[in-house]
mmCIF file of C-alpha atoms and ligand atoms in Angstrom:
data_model
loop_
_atom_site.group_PDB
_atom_site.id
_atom_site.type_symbol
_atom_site.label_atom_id
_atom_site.label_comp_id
_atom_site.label_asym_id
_atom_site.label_seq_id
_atom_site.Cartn_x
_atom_site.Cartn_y
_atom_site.Cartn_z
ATOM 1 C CA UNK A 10 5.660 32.720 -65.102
ATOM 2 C CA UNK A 11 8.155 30.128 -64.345
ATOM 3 C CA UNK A 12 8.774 27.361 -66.587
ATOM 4 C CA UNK A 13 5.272 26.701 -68.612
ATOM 5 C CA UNK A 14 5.952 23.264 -68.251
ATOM 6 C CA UNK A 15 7.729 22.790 -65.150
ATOM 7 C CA UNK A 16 4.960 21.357 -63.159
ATOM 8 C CA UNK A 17 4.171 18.593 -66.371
ATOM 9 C CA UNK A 18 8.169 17.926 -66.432
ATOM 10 C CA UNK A 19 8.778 17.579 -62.434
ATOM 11 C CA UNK A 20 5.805 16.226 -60.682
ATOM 12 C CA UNK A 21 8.219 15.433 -57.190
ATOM 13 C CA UNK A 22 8.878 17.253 -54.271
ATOM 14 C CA UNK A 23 12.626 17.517 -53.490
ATOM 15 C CA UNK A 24 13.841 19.062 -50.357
ATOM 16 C CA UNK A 25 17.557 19.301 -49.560
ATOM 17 C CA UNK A 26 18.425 15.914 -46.864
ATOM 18 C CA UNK A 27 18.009 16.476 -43.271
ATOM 19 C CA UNK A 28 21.574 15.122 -41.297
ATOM 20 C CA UNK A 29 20.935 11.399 -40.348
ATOM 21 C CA UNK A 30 19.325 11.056 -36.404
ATOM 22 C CA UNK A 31 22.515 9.407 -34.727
ATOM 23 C CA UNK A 32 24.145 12.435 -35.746
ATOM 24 C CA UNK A 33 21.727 15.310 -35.113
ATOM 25 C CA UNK A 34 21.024 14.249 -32.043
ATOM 26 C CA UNK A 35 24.560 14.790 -30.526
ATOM 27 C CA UNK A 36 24.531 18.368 -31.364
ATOM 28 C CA UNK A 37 22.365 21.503 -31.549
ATOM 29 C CA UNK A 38 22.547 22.682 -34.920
ATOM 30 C CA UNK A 39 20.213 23.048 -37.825
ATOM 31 C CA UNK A 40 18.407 19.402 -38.911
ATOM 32 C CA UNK A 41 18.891 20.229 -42.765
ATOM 33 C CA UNK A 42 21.803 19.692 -44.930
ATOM 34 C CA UNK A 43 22.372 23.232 -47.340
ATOM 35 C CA UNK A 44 20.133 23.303 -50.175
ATOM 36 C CA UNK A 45 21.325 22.308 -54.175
ATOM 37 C CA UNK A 46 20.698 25.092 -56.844
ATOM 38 C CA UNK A 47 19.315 22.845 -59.227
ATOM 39 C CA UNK A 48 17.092 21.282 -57.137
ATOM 40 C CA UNK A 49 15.866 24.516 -55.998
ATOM 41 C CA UNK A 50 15.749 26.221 -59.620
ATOM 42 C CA UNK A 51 13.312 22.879 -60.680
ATOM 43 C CA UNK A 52 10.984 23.174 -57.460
ATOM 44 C CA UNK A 53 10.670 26.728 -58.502
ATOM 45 C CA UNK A 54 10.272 26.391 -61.672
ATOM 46 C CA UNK A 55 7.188 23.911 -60.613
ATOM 47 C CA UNK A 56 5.128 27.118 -59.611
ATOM 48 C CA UNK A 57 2.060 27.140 -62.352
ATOM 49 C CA UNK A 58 1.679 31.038 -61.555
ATOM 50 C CA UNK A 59 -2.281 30.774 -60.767
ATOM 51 C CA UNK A 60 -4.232 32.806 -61.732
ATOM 52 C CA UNK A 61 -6.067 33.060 -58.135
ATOM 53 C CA UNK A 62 -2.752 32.591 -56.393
ATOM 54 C CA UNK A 63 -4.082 30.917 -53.054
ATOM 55 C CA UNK A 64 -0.871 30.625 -52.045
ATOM 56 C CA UNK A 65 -0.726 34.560 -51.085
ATOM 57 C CA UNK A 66 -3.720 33.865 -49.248
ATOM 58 C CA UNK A 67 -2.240 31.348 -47.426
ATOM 59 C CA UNK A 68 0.631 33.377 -46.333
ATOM 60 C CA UNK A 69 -0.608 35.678 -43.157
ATOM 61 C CA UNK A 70 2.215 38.021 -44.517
ATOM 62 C CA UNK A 71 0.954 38.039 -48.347
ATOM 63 C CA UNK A 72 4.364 36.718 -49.647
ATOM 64 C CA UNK A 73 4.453 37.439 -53.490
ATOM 65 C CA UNK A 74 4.954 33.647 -53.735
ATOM 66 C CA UNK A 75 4.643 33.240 -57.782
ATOM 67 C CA UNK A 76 6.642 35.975 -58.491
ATOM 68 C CA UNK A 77 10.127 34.729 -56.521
ATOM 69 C CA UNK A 78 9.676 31.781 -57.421
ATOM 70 C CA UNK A 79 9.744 33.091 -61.721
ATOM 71 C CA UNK A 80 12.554 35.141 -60.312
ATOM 72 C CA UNK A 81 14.543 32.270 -59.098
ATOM 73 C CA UNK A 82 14.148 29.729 -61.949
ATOM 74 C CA UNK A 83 15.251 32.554 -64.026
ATOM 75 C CA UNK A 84 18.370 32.866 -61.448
ATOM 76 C CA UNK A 85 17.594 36.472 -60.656
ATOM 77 C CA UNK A 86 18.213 35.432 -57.137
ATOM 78 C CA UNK A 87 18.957 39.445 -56.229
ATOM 79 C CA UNK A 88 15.340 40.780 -57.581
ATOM 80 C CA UNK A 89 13.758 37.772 -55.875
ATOM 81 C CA UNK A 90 15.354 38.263 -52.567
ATOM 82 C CA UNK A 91 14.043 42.122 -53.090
ATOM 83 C CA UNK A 92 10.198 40.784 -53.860
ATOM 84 C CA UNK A 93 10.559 38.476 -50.826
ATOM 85 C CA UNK A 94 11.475 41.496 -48.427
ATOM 86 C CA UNK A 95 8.594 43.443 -49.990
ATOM 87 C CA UNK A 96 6.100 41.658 -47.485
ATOM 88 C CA UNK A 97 8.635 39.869 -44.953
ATOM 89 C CA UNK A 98 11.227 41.578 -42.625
ATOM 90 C CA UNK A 99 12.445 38.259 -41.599
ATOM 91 C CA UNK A 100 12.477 35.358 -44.553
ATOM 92 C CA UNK A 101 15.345 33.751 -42.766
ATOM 93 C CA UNK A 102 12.619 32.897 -39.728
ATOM 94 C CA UNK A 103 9.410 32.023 -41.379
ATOM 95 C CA UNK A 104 11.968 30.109 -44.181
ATOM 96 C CA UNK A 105 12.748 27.845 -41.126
ATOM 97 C CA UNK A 106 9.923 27.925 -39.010
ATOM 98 C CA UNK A 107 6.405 28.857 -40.821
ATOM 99 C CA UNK A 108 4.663 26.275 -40.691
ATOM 100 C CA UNK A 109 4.012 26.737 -43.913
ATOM 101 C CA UNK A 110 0.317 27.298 -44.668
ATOM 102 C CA UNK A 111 1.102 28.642 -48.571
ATOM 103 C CA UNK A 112 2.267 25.197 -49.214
ATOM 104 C CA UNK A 113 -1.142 23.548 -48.013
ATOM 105 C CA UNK A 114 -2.996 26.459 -50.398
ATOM 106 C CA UNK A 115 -0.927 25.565 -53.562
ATOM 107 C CA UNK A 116 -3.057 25.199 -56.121
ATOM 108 C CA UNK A 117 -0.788 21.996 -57.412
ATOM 109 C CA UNK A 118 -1.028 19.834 -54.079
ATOM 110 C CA UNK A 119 -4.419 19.262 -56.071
ATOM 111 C CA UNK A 120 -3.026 16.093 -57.621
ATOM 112 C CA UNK A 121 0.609 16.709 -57.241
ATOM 113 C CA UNK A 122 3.009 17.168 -53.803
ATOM 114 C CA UNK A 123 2.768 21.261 -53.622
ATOM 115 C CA UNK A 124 5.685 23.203 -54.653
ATOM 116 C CA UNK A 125 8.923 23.727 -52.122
ATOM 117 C CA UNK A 126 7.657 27.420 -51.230
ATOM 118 C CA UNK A 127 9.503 27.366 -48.014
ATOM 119 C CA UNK A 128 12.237 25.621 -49.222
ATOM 120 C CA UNK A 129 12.405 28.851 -51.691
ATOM 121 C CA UNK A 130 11.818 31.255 -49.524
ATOM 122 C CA UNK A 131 14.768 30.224 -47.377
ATOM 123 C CA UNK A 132 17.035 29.734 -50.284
ATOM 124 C CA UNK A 133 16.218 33.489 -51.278
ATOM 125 C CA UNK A 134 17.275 34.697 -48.081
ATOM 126 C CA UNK A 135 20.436 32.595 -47.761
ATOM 127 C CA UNK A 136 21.778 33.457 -50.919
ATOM 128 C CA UNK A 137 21.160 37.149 -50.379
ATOM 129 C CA UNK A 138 22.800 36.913 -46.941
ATOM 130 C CA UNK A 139 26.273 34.910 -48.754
ATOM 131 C CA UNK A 140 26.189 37.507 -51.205
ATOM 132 C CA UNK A 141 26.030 40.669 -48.646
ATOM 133 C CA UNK A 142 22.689 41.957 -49.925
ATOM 134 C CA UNK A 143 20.964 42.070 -46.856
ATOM 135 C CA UNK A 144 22.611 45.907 -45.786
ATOM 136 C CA UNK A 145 21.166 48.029 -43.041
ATOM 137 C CA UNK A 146 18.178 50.130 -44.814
ATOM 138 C CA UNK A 147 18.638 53.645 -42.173
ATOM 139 C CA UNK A 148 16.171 55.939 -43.201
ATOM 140 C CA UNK A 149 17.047 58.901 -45.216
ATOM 141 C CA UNK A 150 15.509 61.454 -42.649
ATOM 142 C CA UNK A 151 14.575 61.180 -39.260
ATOM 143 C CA UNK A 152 10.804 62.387 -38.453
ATOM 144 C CA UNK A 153 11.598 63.345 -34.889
ATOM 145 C CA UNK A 154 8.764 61.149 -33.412
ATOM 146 C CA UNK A 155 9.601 58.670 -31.108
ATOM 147 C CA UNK A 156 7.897 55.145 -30.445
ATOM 148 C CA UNK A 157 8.501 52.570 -27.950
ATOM 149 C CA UNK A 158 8.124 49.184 -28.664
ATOM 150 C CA UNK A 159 6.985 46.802 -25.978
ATOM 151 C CA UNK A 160 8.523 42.895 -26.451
ATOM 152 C CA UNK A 161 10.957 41.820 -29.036
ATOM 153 C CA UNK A 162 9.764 38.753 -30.499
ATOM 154 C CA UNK A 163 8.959 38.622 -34.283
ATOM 155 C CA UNK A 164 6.109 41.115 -34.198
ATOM 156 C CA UNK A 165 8.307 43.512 -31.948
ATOM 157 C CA UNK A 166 11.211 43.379 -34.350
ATOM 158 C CA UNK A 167 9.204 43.258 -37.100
ATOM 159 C CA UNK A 168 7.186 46.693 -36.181
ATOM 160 C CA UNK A 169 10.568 48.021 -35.364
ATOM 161 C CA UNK A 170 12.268 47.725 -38.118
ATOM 162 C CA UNK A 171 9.803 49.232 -40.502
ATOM 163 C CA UNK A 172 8.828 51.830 -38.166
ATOM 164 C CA UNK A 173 12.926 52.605 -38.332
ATOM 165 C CA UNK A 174 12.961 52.457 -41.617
ATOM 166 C CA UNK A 175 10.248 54.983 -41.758
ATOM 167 C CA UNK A 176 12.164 57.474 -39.713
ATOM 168 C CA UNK A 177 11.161 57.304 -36.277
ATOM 169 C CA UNK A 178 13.418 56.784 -33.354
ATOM 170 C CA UNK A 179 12.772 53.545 -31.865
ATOM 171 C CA UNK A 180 13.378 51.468 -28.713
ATOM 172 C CA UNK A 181 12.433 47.579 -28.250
ATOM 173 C CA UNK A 182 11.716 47.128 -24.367
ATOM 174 C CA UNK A 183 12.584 43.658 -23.561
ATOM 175 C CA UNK A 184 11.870 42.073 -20.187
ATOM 176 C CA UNK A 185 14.348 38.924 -20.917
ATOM 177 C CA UNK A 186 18.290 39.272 -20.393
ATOM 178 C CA UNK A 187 18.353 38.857 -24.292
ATOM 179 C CA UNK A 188 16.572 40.123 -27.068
ATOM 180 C CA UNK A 189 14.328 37.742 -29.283
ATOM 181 C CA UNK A 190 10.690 36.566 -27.465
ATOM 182 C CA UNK A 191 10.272 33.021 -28.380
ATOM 183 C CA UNK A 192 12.957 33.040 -31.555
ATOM 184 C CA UNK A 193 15.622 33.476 -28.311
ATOM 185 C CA UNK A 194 14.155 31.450 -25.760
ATOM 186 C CA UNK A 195 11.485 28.955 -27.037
ATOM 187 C CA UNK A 196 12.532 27.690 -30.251
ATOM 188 C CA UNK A 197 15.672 25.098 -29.917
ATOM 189 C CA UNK A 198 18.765 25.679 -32.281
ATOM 190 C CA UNK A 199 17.975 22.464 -34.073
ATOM 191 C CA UNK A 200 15.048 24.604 -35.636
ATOM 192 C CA UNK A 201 16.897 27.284 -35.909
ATOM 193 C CA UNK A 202 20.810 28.809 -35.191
ATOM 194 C CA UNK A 203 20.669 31.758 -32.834
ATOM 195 C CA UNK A 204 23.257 33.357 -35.594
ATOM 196 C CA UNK A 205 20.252 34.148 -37.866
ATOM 197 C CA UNK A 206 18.696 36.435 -35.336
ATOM 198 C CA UNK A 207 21.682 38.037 -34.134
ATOM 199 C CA UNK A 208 22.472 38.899 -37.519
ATOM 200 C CA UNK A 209 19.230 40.464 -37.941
ATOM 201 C CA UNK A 210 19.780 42.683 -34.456
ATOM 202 C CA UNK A 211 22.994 43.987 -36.217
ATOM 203 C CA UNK A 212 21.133 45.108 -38.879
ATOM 204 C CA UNK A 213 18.638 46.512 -37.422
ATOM 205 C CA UNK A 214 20.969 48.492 -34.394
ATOM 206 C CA UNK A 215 22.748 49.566 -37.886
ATOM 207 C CA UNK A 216 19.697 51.168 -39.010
ATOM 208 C CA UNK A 217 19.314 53.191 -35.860
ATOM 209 C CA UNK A 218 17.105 50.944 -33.626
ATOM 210 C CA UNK A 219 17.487 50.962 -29.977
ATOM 211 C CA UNK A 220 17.545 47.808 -27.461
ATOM 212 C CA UNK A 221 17.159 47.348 -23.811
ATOM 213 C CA UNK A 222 16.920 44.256 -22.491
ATOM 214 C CA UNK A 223 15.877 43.437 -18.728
ATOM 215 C CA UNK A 224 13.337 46.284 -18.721
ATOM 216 C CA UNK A 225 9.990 45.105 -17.955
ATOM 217 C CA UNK A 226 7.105 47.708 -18.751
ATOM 218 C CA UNK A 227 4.923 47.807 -15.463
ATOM 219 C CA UNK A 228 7.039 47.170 -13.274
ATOM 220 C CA UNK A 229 10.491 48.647 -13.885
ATOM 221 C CA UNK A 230 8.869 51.524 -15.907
ATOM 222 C CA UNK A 231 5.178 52.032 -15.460
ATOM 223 C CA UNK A 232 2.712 52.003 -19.088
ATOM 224 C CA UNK A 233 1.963 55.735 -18.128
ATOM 225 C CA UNK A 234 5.710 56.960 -17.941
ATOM 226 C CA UNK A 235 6.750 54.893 -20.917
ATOM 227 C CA UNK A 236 3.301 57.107 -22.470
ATOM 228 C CA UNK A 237 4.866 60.155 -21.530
ATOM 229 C CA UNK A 238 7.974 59.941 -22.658
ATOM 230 C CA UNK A 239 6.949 58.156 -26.353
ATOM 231 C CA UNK A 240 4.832 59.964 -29.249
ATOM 232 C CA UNK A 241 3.623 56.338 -30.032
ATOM 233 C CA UNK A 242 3.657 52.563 -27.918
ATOM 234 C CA UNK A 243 3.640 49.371 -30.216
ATOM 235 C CA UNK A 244 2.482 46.419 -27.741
ATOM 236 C CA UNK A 245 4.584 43.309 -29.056
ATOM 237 C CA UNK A 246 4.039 41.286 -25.398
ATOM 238 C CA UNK A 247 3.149 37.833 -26.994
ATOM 239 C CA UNK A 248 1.435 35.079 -25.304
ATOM 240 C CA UNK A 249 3.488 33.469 -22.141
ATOM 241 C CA UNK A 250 0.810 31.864 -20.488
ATOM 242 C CA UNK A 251 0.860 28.218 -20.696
ATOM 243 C CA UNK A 252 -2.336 26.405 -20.636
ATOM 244 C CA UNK A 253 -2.223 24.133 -17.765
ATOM 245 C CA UNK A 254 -3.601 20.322 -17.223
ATOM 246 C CA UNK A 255 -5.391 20.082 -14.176
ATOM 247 C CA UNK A 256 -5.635 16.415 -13.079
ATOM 248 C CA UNK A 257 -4.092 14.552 -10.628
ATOM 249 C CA UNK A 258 -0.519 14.119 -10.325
ATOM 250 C CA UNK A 259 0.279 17.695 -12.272
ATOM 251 C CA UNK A 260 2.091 18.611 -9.191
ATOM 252 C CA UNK A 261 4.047 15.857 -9.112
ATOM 253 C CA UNK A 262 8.024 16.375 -9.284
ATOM 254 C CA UNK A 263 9.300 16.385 -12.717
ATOM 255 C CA UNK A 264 6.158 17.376 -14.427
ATOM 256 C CA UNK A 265 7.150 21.275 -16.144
ATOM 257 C CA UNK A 266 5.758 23.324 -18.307
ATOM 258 C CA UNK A 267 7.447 23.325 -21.886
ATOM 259 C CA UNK A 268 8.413 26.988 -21.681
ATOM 260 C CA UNK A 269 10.256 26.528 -18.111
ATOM 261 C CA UNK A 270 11.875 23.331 -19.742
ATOM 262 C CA UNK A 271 13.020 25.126 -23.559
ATOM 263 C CA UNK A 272 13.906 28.445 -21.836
ATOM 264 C CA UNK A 273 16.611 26.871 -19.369
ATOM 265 C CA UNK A 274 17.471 24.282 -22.698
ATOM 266 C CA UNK A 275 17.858 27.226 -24.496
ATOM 267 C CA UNK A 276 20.111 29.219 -22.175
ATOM 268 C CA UNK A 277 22.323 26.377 -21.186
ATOM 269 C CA UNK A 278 22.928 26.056 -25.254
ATOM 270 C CA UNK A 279 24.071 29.658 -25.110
ATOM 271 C CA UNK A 280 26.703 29.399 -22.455
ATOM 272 C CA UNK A 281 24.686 30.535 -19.761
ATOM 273 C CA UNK A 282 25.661 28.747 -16.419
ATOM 274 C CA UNK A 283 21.937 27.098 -15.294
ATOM 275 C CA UNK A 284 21.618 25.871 -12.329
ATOM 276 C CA UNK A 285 19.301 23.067 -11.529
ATOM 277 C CA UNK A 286 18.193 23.337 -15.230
ATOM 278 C CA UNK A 287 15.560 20.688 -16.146
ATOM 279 C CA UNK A 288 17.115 18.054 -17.692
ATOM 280 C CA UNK A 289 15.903 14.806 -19.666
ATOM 281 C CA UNK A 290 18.927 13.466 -19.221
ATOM 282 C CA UNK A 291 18.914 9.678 -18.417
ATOM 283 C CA UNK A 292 15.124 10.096 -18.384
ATOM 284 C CA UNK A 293 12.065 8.713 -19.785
ATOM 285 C CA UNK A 294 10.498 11.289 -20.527
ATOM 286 C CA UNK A 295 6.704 12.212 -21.883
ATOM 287 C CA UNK A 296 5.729 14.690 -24.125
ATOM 288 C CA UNK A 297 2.162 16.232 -23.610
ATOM 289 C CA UNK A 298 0.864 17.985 -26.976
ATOM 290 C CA UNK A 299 2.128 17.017 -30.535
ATOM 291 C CA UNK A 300 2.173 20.693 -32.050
ATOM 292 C CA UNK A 301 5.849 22.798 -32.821
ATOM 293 C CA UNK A 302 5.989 22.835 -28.781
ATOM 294 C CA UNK A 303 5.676 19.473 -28.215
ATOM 295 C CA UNK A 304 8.436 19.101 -31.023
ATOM 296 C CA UNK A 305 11.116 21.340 -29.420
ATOM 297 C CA UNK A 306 10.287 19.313 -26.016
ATOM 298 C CA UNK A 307 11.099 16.286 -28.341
ATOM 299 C CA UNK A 308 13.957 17.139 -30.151
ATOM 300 C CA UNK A 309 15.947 18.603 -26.852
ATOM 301 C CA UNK A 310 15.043 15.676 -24.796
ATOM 302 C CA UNK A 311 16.871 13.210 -27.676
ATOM 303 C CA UNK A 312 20.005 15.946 -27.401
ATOM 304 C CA UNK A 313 20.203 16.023 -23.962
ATOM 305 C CA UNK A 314 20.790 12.166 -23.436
ATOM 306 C CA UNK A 315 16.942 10.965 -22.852
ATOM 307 C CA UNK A 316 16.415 7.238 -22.459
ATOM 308 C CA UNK A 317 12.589 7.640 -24.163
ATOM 309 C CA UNK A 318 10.986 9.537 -25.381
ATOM 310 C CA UNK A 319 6.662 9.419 -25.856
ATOM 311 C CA UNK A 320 4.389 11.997 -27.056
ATOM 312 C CA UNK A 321 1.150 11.870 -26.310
ATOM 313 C CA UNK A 322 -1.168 13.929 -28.459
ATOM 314 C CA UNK A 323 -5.046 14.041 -28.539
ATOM 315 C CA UNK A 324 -5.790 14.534 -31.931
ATOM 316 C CA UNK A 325 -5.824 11.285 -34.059
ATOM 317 C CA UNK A 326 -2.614 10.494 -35.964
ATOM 318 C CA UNK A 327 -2.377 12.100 -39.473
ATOM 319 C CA UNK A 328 -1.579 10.910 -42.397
ATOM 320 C CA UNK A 329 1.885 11.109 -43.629
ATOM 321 C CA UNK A 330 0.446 12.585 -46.979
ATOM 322 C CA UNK A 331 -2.541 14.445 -48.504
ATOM 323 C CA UNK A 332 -5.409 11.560 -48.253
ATOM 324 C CA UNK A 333 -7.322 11.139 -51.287
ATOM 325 C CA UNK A 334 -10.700 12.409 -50.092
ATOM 326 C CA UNK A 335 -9.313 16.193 -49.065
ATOM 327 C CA UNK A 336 -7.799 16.722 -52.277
ATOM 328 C CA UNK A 337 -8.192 20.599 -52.354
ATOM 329 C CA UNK A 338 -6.259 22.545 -51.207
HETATM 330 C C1 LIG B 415 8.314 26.359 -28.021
HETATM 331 C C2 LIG B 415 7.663 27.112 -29.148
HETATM 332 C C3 LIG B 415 7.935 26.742 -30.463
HETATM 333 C C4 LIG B 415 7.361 27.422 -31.524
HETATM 334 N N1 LIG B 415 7.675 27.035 -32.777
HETATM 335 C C5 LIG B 415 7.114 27.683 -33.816
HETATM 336 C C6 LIG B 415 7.405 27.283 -35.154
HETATM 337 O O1 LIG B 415 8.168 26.356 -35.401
HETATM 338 N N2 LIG B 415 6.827 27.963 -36.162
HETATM 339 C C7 LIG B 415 5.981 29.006 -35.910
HETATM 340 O O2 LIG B 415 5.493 29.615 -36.857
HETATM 341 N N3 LIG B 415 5.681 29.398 -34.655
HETATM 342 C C8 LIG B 415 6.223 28.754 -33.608
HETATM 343 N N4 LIG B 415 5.905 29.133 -32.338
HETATM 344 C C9 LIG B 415 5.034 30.296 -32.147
HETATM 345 C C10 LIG B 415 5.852 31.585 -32.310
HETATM 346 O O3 LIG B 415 7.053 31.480 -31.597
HETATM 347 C C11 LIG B 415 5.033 32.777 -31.807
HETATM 348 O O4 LIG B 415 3.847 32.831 -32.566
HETATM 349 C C12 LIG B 415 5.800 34.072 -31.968
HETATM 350 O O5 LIG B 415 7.028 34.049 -31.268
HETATM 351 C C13 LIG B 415 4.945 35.211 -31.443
HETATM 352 O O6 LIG B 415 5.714 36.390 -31.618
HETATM 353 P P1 LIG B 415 5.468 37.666 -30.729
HETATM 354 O O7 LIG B 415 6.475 38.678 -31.144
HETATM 355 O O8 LIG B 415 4.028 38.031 -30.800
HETATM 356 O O9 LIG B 415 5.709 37.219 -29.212
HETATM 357 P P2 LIG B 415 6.941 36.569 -28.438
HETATM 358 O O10 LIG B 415 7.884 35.877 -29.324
HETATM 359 O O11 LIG B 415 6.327 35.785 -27.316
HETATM 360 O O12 LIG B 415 7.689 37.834 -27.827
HETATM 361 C C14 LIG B 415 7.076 38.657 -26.864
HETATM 362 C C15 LIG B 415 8.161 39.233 -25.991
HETATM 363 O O13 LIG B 415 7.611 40.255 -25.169
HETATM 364 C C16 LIG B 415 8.269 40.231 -23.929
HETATM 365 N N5 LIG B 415 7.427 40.918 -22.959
HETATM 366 C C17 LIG B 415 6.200 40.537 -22.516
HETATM 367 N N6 LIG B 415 5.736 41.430 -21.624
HETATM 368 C C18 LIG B 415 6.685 42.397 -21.498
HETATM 369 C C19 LIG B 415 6.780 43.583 -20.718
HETATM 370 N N7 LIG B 415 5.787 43.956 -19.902
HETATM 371 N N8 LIG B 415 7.909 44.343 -20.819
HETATM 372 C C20 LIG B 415 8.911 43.968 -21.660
HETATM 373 N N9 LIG B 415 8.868 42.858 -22.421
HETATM 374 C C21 LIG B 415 7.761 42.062 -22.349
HETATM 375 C C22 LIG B 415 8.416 38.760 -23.649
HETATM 376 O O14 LIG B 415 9.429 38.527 -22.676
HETATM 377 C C23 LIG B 415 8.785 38.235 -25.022
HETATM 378 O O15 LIG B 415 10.182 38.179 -25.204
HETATM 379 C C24 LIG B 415 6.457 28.477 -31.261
HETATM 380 C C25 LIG B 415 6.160 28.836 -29.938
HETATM 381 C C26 LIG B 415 6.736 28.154 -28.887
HETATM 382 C C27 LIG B 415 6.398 28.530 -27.464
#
């Protein structure tokens, strides 16, 4: 366990400082300032290693939550960073952008903030990355099976790279120009640099995965020639279709969809030349939805030179913190 008494001794949550607004807003990159060590060693060290650890409940992946975080208060950042890719192929995404459900099953948010488990989590995978421990895993012997793996957003890359790793040969189609799914073209860089996933493609091409990008299966190969031609097909296509609002004035000019809006955001932040790309610039502009796609909409309208920005949302406001009558977690 971590510290016995960490969670008696340090009964605050302390996250490193996001970069003030009139700054952020005038660039693209990440909101958060680099983490501190100590800070991170004490948030770890906060972890009461439970018993019934709801915290790997929590996490859809299973994270071994208690045990990096004893690894890291001990500073055995290299053994922690090892547990962590145990259950995650990517800590350096969920670090940034999970949502964090462990946190809300941490058994401390009882009557303290919960511990920093993302914060951890991405610290792991940082320091790991400075200290070149991330290497390309190829597999020791190839199986001679082939699969084919349909879309390359998280799950794609995800199935890819342990199926790699296992020994098969294996190709990520990819109907977009780039490889990524929604890490590439729906998530801003404010969330999260575009230099964590292309490190991640190098690794992976390292191990002996295959890309192709601009090949849509079912139209530029059919499902029954991809079939033919692979022992095994991994369908990785997401979820692109937007839900739509059906009342009058939706087809009004300047009313988009968030994923025609991000995606040309997105690509213009690349270097891509857009034309006529959807701009809030100089705009009021109104958010519809208050969820993480409602917050990319937000945080690119402020960048690109907005004049206002509302978001609606239909739930009722939340609380800024736990409220006293929902005290579990
Ligand atoms: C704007 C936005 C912000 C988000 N922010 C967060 C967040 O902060 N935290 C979080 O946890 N989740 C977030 N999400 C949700 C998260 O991005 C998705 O849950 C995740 O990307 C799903 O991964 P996936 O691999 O299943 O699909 P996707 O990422 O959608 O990837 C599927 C890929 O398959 C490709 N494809 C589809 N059909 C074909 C075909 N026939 N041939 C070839 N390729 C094909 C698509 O082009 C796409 O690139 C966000 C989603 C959006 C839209």
């Amino acid at each position: 366990m971590a510290d016995p008494k960490g969670f008696l001794k340090v009964t605050e949550r302390e996250l490193p400082p996001r970069r003030p607004v009139p700054v952020r807003i005038l660039d693209w990159k990440e909101v958060y300032e680099p983490g501190d060590s100590a800070v991170l060693r004490r948030q770890a060290g906060r972890c009461m290693d439970c018993g019934v650890p709801f915290c790997h409940k929590g996490c859809p992946l299973g994270n071994l939550i208690p045990e990096w975080n004893d690894l890291m208060w001990r500073g055995q950042a290299r053994s922690a960073s090892e547990r962590l890719h145990a259950t995650n192929n990517f800590p350096e995404f969920t670090g940034r952008l999970c949502p964090a459900p462990c946190e809300s099953s941490c058994v401390l948010g009882i009557n303290q903030p919960a511990v920093t488990i993302k914060q951890v989590e991405v610290s792991i995978i940082e320091e790991a990355f400075a200290r070149g421990w991330v290497e390309p895993e190829p597999p020791e012997r190839l199986t001679g099976k082939t699969v084919a793996v349909v879309g390359s957003g998280p799950a794609g890359l995800a199935a890819a790279q342990q199926l790699t790793r296992a020994g098969h040969t294996v190709a990520v189609f990819e109907r977009d120009d780039r490889i990524g799914g929604l890490l590439r073209y729906g998530i801003p860089d404010f969330k999260m640099e575009k230099r964590h996933l292309e490190y991640r493609l190098r690794q992976m091409q390292d191990e002996g995965t295959r890309f192709r990008a601009g090949v849509e299966i079912g139209r530029d190969i059919t499902w029954d020639q991809l079939r033919e031609r692979y022992d095994a097909v991994v369908i990785a296509t997401g979820a692109t279709v937007p839900r739509d609002l059906p009342i009058p004035g939706r087809d009004l000019a300047g009313v988009h969809f968030a994923m025609e809006y991000l995606v040309e955001s997105n690509k213009a932040v690349a270097g891509d030349q857009v034309p006529h790309q959807i701009s809030a610039a100089g705009k009021h502009v109104v958010v519809i939805g208050g969820g993480d796609t409602g917050a990319d909409c937000i945080g690119t309208a402020h960048r690109q030179g907005a004049l206002s920005v509302t978001n609606l949302a239909i739930g009722k406001q939340p609380p800024a913190e736990r409220p006293d009558t929902h005290p579990w977690p």
